[in-house]
């Protein structure tokens, strides 16, 4: 926090687009309040979306400060984890042997790692993406597991390290050097913590495969770039290319690309500030001005579908979903993941 107190000029650039900073003051003002418990706990109102990092003229990273405050708070036992129990249970169960799967073909160096949300909400699309990858290269494998992002974002460092190290060790044992992700959250975690692992979004590889643009235009959509992927320019480009290949025109949102907004689910803020998801989703829906949205994050799709018709890029690409689909119920997601875990795959 001392770096922030010394270098932040309190210019207010990051405060303007952020409800959290509007409530608590500039990153320097928060840092100056020190490490007292009340101040550390305010960090749970920050979605860790990183928009402040992009707009800061001093190239500071307030989002890193707020993650460090969360880590300090949990290390000191200050955090009541009860409100976060549903998320932590989801992570623990989803990473158990019941839901883990490794399908590693001969000479496999690359695996598809779809994460938890896509298999839970879109098992058919997940299978189809894997089928297309296998069609492209038979040596591409599949790993179903949890990346530990929930523990990471809650500041539970020890718990996160246990989950992530288990995954990393398995990849290492198989000799995997490249991971293709479908979830921007997994992508961010793997890029930040994966040692010697090359990480790309699956959409980059799929966008490279030759396909022609359909002659009939199906309509105009806007793209919501998920906040964990705000710096992943290759993913932004690939997702847009794939959307166009499925027959849609794109009209960009004012908040897109590196300055995209969080859909409200980031940092599990909803656990301590109920209503955040609705508020943030409404802001993005307002920018879309009734145009349908397309995103590459299943979590964002669920949130945004409450304010405007929203599809996942995998829905359009594989023809397995549409803008009018309702988010899958919780029990259905577990069932979908189990089905995928035990189903026959190419
Ligand atoms: S990470 Fe997002 S929510 Fe947190 S302070 Fe920065 S802009 Fe605000
Ligand atoms: S944009 Fe940077 S310098 Fe300005 S208030 Fe935010 S952190 Fe401080």
Coordinates of C-alpha atoms and ligand atoms in Angstrom, one line a residue:
X1 CA 0.0 0.0 0.0
X2 CA 3.0 2.3 0.5
X3 CA 3.6 2.4 -3.3
X4 CA 0.0 3.6 -3.8
X5 CA 0.3 6.3 -1.1
X6 CA 3.5 7.5 -2.7
X7 CA 2.6 7.4 -6.4
X8 CA -1.2 7.8 -6.7
X9 CA -1.9 11.5 -7.4
X10 CA -5.6 11.1 -6.6
X11 CA -6.4 12.4 -10.1
X12 CA -9.7 10.6 -10.0
X13 CA -9.5 9.0 -13.4
X14 CA -10.2 5.5 -11.9
X15 CA -12.9 6.8 -9.6
X16 CA -15.1 8.1 -12.5
X17 CA -16.2 4.7 -13.9
X18 CA -16.1 2.8 -10.6
X19 CA -19.0 2.7 -8.0
X20 CA -16.6 1.1 -5.4
X21 CA -14.1 3.9 -5.6
X22 CA -16.8 6.5 -5.7
X23 CA -18.0 5.2 -2.3
X24 CA -14.5 4.7 -0.7
X25 CA -12.3 7.3 -2.3
X26 CA -9.2 7.1 -4.4
X27 CA -6.8 4.2 -4.1
X28 CA -4.4 6.5 -2.3
X29 CA -7.1 7.6 0.2
X30 CA -7.9 3.9 0.9
X31 CA -4.2 3.0 1.3
X32 CA -3.7 5.8 3.7
X33 CA -6.3 4.4 6.0
X34 CA -3.8 1.5 6.6
X35 CA -4.2 -2.1 7.6
X36 CA -6.9 -1.8 10.2
X37 CA -9.6 -4.5 9.9
X38 CA -12.4 -2.3 8.7
X39 CA -10.3 -0.8 5.9
X40 CA -9.0 -4.2 4.8
X41 CA -12.5 -5.6 4.5
X42 CA -13.6 -2.7 2.2
X43 CA -11.6 -4.5 -0.5
X44 CA -14.4 -7.1 -0.7
X45 CA -16.5 -4.4 -2.4
X46 CA -14.0 -4.3 -5.3
X47 CA -14.8 -6.6 -8.2
X48 CA -11.1 -6.9 -9.1
X49 CA -12.1 -6.0 -12.7
X50 CA -9.0 -4.1 -13.5
X51 CA -10.6 -1.1 -15.2
X52 CA -8.8 1.2 -12.8
X53 CA -5.5 -0.3 -14.0
X54 CA -6.2 0.5 -17.6
X55 CA -7.2 4.2 -17.0
X56 CA -4.5 5.1 -14.5
X57 CA -2.1 7.6 -16.1
X58 CA 0.5 6.6 -13.6
X59 CA 0.4 2.9 -14.7
X60 CA -0.6 1.9 -11.1
X61 CA -2.6 -1.2 -10.4
X62 CA -5.3 -0.5 -7.8
X63 CA -6.9 -3.9 -8.4
X64 CA -3.7 -5.6 -7.2
X65 CA -3.8 -3.4 -4.1
X66 CA -7.4 -4.6 -3.4
X67 CA -6.5 -8.2 -3.9
X68 CA -3.5 -7.9 -1.6
X69 CA -5.9 -6.3 1.0
X70 CA -8.2 -9.3 0.7
X71 CA -5.2 -11.7 1.1
X72 CA -4.1 -9.8 4.2
X73 CA -7.6 -9.9 5.7
X74 CA -8.1 -13.6 5.2
X75 CA -4.5 -14.3 6.6
X76 CA -5.5 -12.4 9.7
X77 CA -8.8 -14.4 10.0
X78 CA -10.9 -11.2 9.6
X79 CA -13.2 -12.4 6.9
X80 CA -16.6 -14.0 7.7
X81 CA -16.7 -16.6 4.9
X82 CA -20.3 -17.6 5.6
X83 CA -21.8 -15.4 2.8
X84 CA -19.3 -17.0 0.4
X85 CA -20.2 -20.6 1.3
X86 CA -22.2 -21.3 -1.9
X87 CA -19.3 -20.2 -4.1
X88 CA -16.7 -22.1 -2.0
X89 CA -18.9 -25.2 -2.0
X90 CA -19.2 -24.9 -5.8
X91 CA -15.5 -24.7 -6.1
X92 CA -14.7 -27.6 -3.7
X93 CA -17.3 -30.0 -5.2
X94 CA -16.5 -29.0 -8.8
X95 CA -12.8 -29.8 -8.3
X96 CA -13.5 -33.1 -6.6
X97 CA -12.7 -36.5 -8.4
X98 CA -16.4 -36.8 -9.2
X99 CA -16.1 -33.9 -11.7
X100 CA -12.5 -34.2 -12.8
X101 CA -11.5 -35.8 -16.0
X102 CA -8.3 -36.2 -18.0
X103 CA -8.5 -37.4 -21.6
X104 CA -4.9 -37.4 -22.8
X105 CA -4.3 -38.9 -26.3
X106 CA -0.9 -40.2 -27.5
X107 CA 1.7 -37.4 -28.0
X108 CA -0.6 -34.9 -26.3
X109 CA 1.1 -31.5 -25.6
X110 CA -2.1 -29.3 -25.8
X111 CA -5.3 -29.7 -23.8
X112 CA -8.7 -28.1 -23.9
X113 CA -9.6 -26.8 -20.5
X114 CA -13.2 -25.6 -20.6
X115 CA -13.5 -24.7 -16.9
X116 CA -16.7 -25.1 -15.0
X117 CA -19.3 -22.6 -16.3
X118 CA -19.3 -23.7 -20.0
X119 CA -19.6 -27.4 -19.3
X120 CA -22.3 -26.7 -16.6
X121 CA -24.4 -24.4 -18.8
X122 CA -23.5 -25.7 -22.3
X123 CA -22.4 -29.3 -22.3
X124 CA -23.3 -29.8 -26.0
X125 CA -21.3 -26.7 -27.1
X126 CA -18.4 -27.9 -24.9
X127 CA -18.4 -31.3 -26.6
X128 CA -18.7 -29.7 -30.1
X129 CA -15.7 -27.4 -29.4
X130 CA -13.7 -30.4 -28.4
X131 CA -14.8 -32.3 -31.4
X132 CA -13.6 -29.4 -33.7
X133 CA -10.3 -29.2 -31.9
X134 CA -9.8 -33.0 -32.3
X135 CA -10.7 -32.7 -36.0
X136 CA -8.0 -30.1 -36.3
X137 CA -5.4 -32.1 -34.3
X138 CA -6.1 -35.6 -32.9
X139 CA -3.4 -35.1 -30.2
X140 CA -5.3 -32.4 -28.4
X141 CA -6.6 -33.7 -25.0
X142 CA -9.2 -32.6 -22.5
X143 CA -8.9 -31.7 -18.8
X144 CA -12.0 -31.0 -16.7
X145 CA -11.1 -29.4 -13.4
X146 CA -11.3 -26.2 -11.4
X147 CA -8.7 -23.5 -11.6
X148 CA -9.3 -22.2 -8.1
X149 CA -10.4 -18.7 -9.1
X150 CA -13.0 -18.4 -6.4
X151 CA -10.4 -19.0 -3.6
X152 CA -7.9 -16.7 -5.5
X153 CA -10.4 -13.8 -5.7
X154 CA -11.5 -14.2 -2.1
X155 CA -7.8 -13.8 -1.0
X156 CA -7.6 -17.4 0.3
X157 CA -4.1 -17.9 -0.9
X158 CA -3.3 -21.2 0.7
X159 CA -6.5 -22.8 -0.5
X160 CA -5.9 -21.4 -4.0
X161 CA -2.3 -22.7 -4.1
X162 CA -3.5 -26.2 -3.1
X163 CA -6.1 -26.3 -5.9
X164 CA -3.9 -24.7 -8.6
X165 CA -0.7 -26.7 -7.7
X166 CA -2.7 -29.9 -8.0
X167 CA -3.8 -28.9 -11.5
X168 CA -0.4 -27.7 -12.5
X169 CA 1.3 -30.8 -11.3
X170 CA -1.1 -33.0 -13.4
X171 CA -0.4 -31.0 -16.5
X172 CA 3.3 -31.3 -15.9
X173 CA 3.1 -35.0 -15.4
X174 CA 1.3 -35.4 -18.8
X175 CA 3.9 -33.2 -20.4
X176 CA 1.3 -30.5 -21.4
X177 CA 2.9 -27.3 -22.5
X178 CA -0.2 -25.5 -24.0
X179 CA -3.7 -25.0 -22.6
X180 CA -6.7 -23.8 -24.6
X181 CA -9.3 -22.2 -22.4
X182 CA -12.9 -21.4 -22.9
X183 CA -13.4 -19.3 -19.8
X184 CA -11.7 -15.9 -19.5
X185 CA -11.4 -16.4 -15.7
X186 CA -9.4 -19.7 -16.1
X187 CA -7.3 -18.0 -18.8
X188 CA -6.4 -15.1 -16.4
X189 CA -5.5 -17.5 -13.6
X190 CA -3.5 -19.9 -15.8
X191 CA -1.6 -17.0 -17.4
X192 CA -0.8 -15.4 -14.1
X193 CA 0.2 -18.6 -12.2
X194 CA 0.9 -21.3 -14.7
X195 CA 4.6 -21.9 -14.9
X196 CA 5.9 -22.8 -18.4
X197 CA 2.4 -23.1 -19.8
X198 CA 1.3 -21.3 -22.9
X199 CA -2.3 -20.2 -22.6
X200 CA -4.7 -19.3 -25.4
X201 CA -8.4 -18.9 -25.7
X202 CA -9.9 -21.8 -27.7
X203 CA -11.6 -19.1 -29.9
X204 CA -8.2 -18.0 -31.3
X205 CA -7.5 -21.5 -32.7
X206 CA -11.1 -21.9 -34.0
X207 CA -10.9 -18.4 -35.7
X208 CA -7.8 -19.6 -37.6
X209 CA -9.7 -22.4 -39.3
X210 CA -11.0 -21.5 -42.8
X211 CA -14.7 -20.7 -43.0
X212 CA -16.5 -18.2 -45.3
X213 CA -18.8 -15.4 -44.1
X214 CA -22.4 -16.2 -44.8
X215 CA -24.2 -14.1 -47.4
X216 CA -27.3 -13.5 -45.2
X217 CA -26.9 -11.2 -42.2
X218 CA -28.8 -12.4 -39.2
X219 CA -28.8 -9.0 -37.4
X220 CA -26.6 -6.7 -35.3
X221 CA -25.2 -7.6 -31.9
X222 CA -22.8 -6.0 -29.5
X223 CA -19.9 -7.8 -27.8
X224 CA -19.4 -7.8 -24.1
X225 CA -15.7 -8.5 -23.4
X226 CA -15.3 -10.2 -20.1
X227 CA -13.2 -8.2 -17.6
X228 CA -10.7 -11.0 -16.9
X229 CA -9.9 -10.9 -20.6
X230 CA -9.6 -7.1 -20.9
X231 CA -5.9 -7.3 -22.0
X232 CA -6.4 -10.4 -24.2
X233 CA -6.5 -8.6 -27.5
X234 CA -6.1 -11.9 -29.4
X235 CA -9.2 -13.2 -27.8
X236 CA -11.2 -10.0 -28.6
X237 CA -10.2 -10.2 -32.2
X238 CA -11.0 -14.0 -32.5
X239 CA -14.4 -13.7 -30.8
X240 CA -15.4 -10.9 -33.2
X241 CA -14.2 -12.8 -36.2
X242 CA -16.2 -15.9 -35.1
X243 CA -19.3 -13.8 -34.5
X244 CA -19.1 -12.3 -38.0
X245 CA -18.6 -15.8 -39.4
X246 CA -21.9 -16.9 -37.8
X247 CA -23.7 -14.1 -39.8
X248 CA -23.9 -11.2 -37.4
X249 CA -22.8 -7.6 -37.7
X250 CA -21.2 -6.0 -34.7
X251 CA -21.9 -2.6 -33.2
X252 CA -19.4 -2.0 -30.4
X253 CA -20.3 -0.9 -26.9
X254 CA -18.7 2.3 -25.5
X255 CA -17.2 0.0 -22.8
X256 CA -15.5 -2.7 -24.8
X257 CA -12.1 -4.2 -25.3
X258 CA -9.6 -3.0 -22.7
X259 CA -12.1 -0.6 -21.1
X260 CA -14.9 -3.2 -20.7
X261 CA -17.0 -3.2 -17.6
X262 CA -17.4 -6.0 -15.1
X263 CA -20.8 -7.7 -15.4
X264 CA -21.1 -7.6 -11.7
X265 CA -20.0 -11.1 -10.8
X266 CA -16.3 -10.2 -10.6
X267 CA -14.6 -10.7 -7.2
X268 CA -17.8 -12.3 -5.8
X269 CA -18.8 -8.8 -4.6
X270 CA -22.4 -10.0 -4.5
X271 CA -21.4 -12.0 -1.4
X272 CA -21.0 -8.8 0.6
X273 CA -22.8 -6.1 -1.5
X274 CA -26.1 -7.8 -2.7
X275 CA -27.5 -6.1 -5.8
X276 CA -24.1 -5.5 -7.5
X277 CA -24.8 -7.9 -10.3
X278 CA -28.2 -6.3 -11.1
X279 CA -26.7 -2.8 -11.0
X280 CA -23.7 -3.5 -13.2
X281 CA -25.6 -5.7 -15.7
X282 CA -28.1 -2.9 -16.1
X283 CA -25.3 -0.4 -17.0
X284 CA -24.1 -2.7 -19.7
X285 CA -27.6 -3.4 -20.9
X286 CA -28.1 0.4 -21.2
X287 CA -25.0 0.6 -23.4
X288 CA -26.4 -2.1 -25.6
X289 CA -29.6 -0.1 -26.1
X290 CA -31.7 -3.2 -26.7
X291 CA -29.2 -4.8 -29.1
X292 CA -28.5 -8.5 -28.2
X293 CA -25.2 -9.2 -26.6
X294 CA -22.6 -11.9 -27.3
X295 CA -19.9 -12.8 -24.8
X296 CA -17.2 -15.4 -24.4
X297 CA -17.9 -15.9 -20.7
X298 CA -20.7 -18.1 -19.5
X299 CA -20.9 -16.2 -16.2
X300 CA -21.3 -12.9 -18.0
X301 CA -24.0 -14.4 -20.3
X302 CA -26.0 -15.5 -17.3
X303 CA -25.8 -12.1 -15.7
X304 CA -26.5 -10.1 -18.9
X305 CA -29.4 -12.3 -20.0
X306 CA -31.4 -10.7 -17.2
X307 CA -31.2 -7.3 -18.9
X308 CA -31.0 -8.1 -22.6
X309 CA -31.0 -11.2 -24.9
X310 CA -27.5 -12.6 -24.6
X311 CA -25.8 -15.6 -26.3
X312 CA -22.4 -17.2 -25.7
X313 CA -20.1 -17.1 -28.8
X314 CA -20.0 -20.9 -28.5
X315 CA -23.8 -21.0 -28.8
X316 CA -23.6 -19.2 -32.2
X317 CA -20.5 -21.1 -33.4
X318 CA -21.8 -24.6 -32.6
X319 CA -25.5 -23.9 -33.2
X320 CA -26.4 -25.4 -29.8
X321 CA -27.9 -22.3 -28.2
X322 CA -29.6 -19.0 -28.9
X323 CA -30.3 -15.5 -27.5
X324 CA -33.6 -16.7 -26.0
X325 CA -32.1 -19.5 -23.9
X326 CA -32.7 -19.2 -20.1
X327 CA -29.8 -19.8 -17.8
X328 CA -29.6 -23.4 -16.6
X329 CA -30.7 -24.0 -13.1
X330 CA -28.1 -25.0 -10.5
X331 CA -29.0 -28.7 -10.3
X332 CA -29.0 -28.9 -14.1
X333 CA -25.5 -27.5 -14.2
X334 CA -24.2 -30.2 -11.9
X335 CA -26.0 -32.8 -13.9
X336 CA -24.5 -31.4 -17.2
X337 CA -21.1 -31.5 -15.7
X338 CA -21.5 -35.1 -14.6
X339 CA -22.8 -36.1 -18.0
X340 CA -19.8 -34.6 -19.6
X341 CA -17.5 -36.2 -17.1
X342 CA -18.7 -39.6 -17.9
X343 CA -19.8 -39.3 -21.6
X344 CA -18.0 -40.7 -24.6
X345 CA -15.9 -38.1 -26.3
X346 CA -14.1 -38.2 -29.6
Ligands
LIG1 S1 -10.8 -3.3 -9.9 FE1 -12.7 -2.5 -10.8 S2 -14.1 -2.4 -9.0 FE2 -12.0 -2.6 -8.2 S3 -11.4 -0.5 -7.9 FE3 -10.7 -1.1 -10.0 S4 -12.3 -0.4 -11.4 FE4 -13.1 -0.4 -9.3
LIG2 S1 -6.1 6.9 -11.9 FE1 -4.1 6.3 -10.9 S2 -3.2 8.2 -10.1 FE2 -5.4 8.6 -10.6 S3 -6.5 8.3 -8.7 FE3 -6.6 6.3 -9.8 S4 -4.8 5.2 -9.0 FE4 -4.5 7.3 -8.4

